[in-house]
Coordinates of C-alpha atoms in Angstrom, one line a residue:
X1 CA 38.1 244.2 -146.7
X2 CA 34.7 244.8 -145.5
X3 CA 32.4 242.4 -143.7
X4 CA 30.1 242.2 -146.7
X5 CA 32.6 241.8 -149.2
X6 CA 32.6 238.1 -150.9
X7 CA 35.3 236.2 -149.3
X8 CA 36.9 233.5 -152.0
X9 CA 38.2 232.2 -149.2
X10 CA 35.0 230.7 -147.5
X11 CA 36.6 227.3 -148.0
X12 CA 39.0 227.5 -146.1
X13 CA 37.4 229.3 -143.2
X14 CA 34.5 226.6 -143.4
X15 CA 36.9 224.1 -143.2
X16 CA 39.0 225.5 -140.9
X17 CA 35.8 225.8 -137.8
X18 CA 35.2 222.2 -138.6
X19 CA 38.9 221.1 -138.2
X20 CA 39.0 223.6 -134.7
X21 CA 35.3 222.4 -133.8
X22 CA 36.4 218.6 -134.1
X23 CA 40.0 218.7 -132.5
X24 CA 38.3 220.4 -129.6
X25 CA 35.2 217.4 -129.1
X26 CA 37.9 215.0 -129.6
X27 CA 40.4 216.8 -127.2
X28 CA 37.2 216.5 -124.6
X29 CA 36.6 212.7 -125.6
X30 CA 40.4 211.9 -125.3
X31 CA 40.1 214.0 -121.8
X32 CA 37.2 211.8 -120.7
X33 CA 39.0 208.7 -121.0
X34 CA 39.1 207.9 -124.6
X35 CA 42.5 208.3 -125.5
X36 CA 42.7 206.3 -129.0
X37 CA 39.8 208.0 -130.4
X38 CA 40.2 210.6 -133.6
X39 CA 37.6 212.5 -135.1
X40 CA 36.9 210.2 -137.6
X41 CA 35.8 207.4 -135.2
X42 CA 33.4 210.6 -134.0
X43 CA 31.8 209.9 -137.2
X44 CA 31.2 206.3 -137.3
X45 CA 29.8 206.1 -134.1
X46 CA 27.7 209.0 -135.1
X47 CA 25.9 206.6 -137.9
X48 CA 25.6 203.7 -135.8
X49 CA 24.0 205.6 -133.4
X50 CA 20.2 204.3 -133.1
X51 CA 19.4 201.6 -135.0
X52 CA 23.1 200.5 -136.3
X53 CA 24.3 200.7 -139.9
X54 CA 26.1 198.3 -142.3
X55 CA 29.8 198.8 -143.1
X56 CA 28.6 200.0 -146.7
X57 CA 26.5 202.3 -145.2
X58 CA 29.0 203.8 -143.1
X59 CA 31.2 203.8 -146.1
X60 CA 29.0 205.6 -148.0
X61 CA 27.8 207.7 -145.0
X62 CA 31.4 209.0 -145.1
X63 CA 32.4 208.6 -148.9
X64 CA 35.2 206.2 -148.2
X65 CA 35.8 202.5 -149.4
X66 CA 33.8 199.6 -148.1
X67 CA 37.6 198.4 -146.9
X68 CA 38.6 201.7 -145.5
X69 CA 35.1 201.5 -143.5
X70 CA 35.5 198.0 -142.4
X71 CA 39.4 198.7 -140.9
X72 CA 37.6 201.4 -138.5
X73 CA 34.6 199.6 -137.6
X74 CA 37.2 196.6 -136.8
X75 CA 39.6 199.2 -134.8
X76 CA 36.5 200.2 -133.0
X77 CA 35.2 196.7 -132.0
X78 CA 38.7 195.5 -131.0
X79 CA 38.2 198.9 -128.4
X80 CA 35.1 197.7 -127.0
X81 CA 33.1 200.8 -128.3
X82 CA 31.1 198.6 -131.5
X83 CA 30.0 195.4 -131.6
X84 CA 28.9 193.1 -134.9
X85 CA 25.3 191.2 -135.2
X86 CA 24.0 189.4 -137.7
X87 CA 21.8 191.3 -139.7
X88 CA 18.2 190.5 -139.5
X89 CA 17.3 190.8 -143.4
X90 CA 20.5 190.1 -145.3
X91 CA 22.8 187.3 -144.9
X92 CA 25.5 188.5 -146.1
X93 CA 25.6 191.4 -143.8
X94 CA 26.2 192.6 -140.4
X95 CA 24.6 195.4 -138.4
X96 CA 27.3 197.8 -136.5
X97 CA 25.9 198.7 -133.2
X98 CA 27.1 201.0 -130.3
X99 CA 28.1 199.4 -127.1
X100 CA 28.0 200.9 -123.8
X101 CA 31.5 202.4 -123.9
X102 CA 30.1 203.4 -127.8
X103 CA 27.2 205.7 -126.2
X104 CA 29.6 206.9 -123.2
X105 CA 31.8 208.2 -125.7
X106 CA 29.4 209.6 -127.8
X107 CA 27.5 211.2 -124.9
X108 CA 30.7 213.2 -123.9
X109 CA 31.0 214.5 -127.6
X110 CA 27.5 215.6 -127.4
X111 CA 28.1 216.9 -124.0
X112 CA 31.6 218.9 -125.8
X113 CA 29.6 219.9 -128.8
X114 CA 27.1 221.4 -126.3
X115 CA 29.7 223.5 -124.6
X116 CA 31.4 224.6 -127.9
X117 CA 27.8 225.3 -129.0
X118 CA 26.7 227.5 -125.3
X119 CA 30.6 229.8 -125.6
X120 CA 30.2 230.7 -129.0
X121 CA 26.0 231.6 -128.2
X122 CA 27.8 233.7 -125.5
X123 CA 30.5 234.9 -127.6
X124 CA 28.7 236.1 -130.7
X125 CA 24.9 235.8 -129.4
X126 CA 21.5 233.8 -130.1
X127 CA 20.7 235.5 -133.3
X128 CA 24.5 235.5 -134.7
X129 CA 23.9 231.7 -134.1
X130 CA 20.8 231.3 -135.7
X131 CA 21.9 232.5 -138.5
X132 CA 25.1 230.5 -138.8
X133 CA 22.9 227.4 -138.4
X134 CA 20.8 228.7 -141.4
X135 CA 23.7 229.7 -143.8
X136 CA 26.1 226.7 -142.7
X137 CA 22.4 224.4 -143.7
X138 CA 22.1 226.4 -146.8
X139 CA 25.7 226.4 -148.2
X140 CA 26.0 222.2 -146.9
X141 CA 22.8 221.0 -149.1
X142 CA 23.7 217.5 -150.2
X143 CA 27.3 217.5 -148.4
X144 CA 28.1 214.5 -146.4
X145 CA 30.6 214.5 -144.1
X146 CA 34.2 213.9 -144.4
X147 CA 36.8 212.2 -141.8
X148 CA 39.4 214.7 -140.6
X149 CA 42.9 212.4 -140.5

């Protein structure tokens, strides 16, 4: 098969870099002193970076159940990396916000990412990159992300 042949199995290669991309941050978060943390926590703490989210908004954030949403925020306040605050426009809500461990740990995935980011630059080169980013934007219109369990 040539390189510009269509591949039919672009799915699975897709989904195959994200699955090695995302054990390898989390193999650097779990190295870094984080050792309860999976890839799908990466992603919570992801959308409560900033200015914090709701627990629906995480759930829709990563297309799961309000309940299935609220289980991980609750693992991750019971580990010290989320805390809970009234919200200041709805009642019946509460904001999810990072704590200091939260931004540790997500500084050391940025700082893995980075890496994984600078080898394969070195590996397959600026413009190779560049162009990844460009198709990977193009064929990912509308996706959201999905946890890897």
């Amino acid at each position: 098969m040539s390189r510009n042949e269509p591949r039919a199995d672009l799915l699975m290669l897709l989904m195959r870099s994200a699955s090695a991309l995302a054990e390898q941050i989390n193999a650097a978060v779990v190295a870094d002193g984080h050792p309860t943390l999976r890839p799908a926590h990466g992603l919570v703490l992801l959308r409560v970076t900033g200015d914090g989210a709701t627990v629906s908004e995480i759930a829709a954030y990563l297309g799961i159940t309000k309940q299935s949403a609220a289980v991980i925020v609750d693992e991750l306040v019971a580990s010290g990396y989320l805390s809970k605050h009234p919200h200041p426009y709805d009642r019946r809500s509460q904001l999810v916000r990072l704590t200091s461990a939260g931004a540790d740990v997500t500084a050391a995935a940025t700082d893995a990412a980075l890496f994984l980011w600078n080898a394969a630059s070195t590996t397959l080169g600026a413009d190779t990159m560049a162009s990844l980013v460009h198709a990977l934007e193009e064929i990912g219109k509308g996706g959201t992300p999905r946890p890897v369990w």
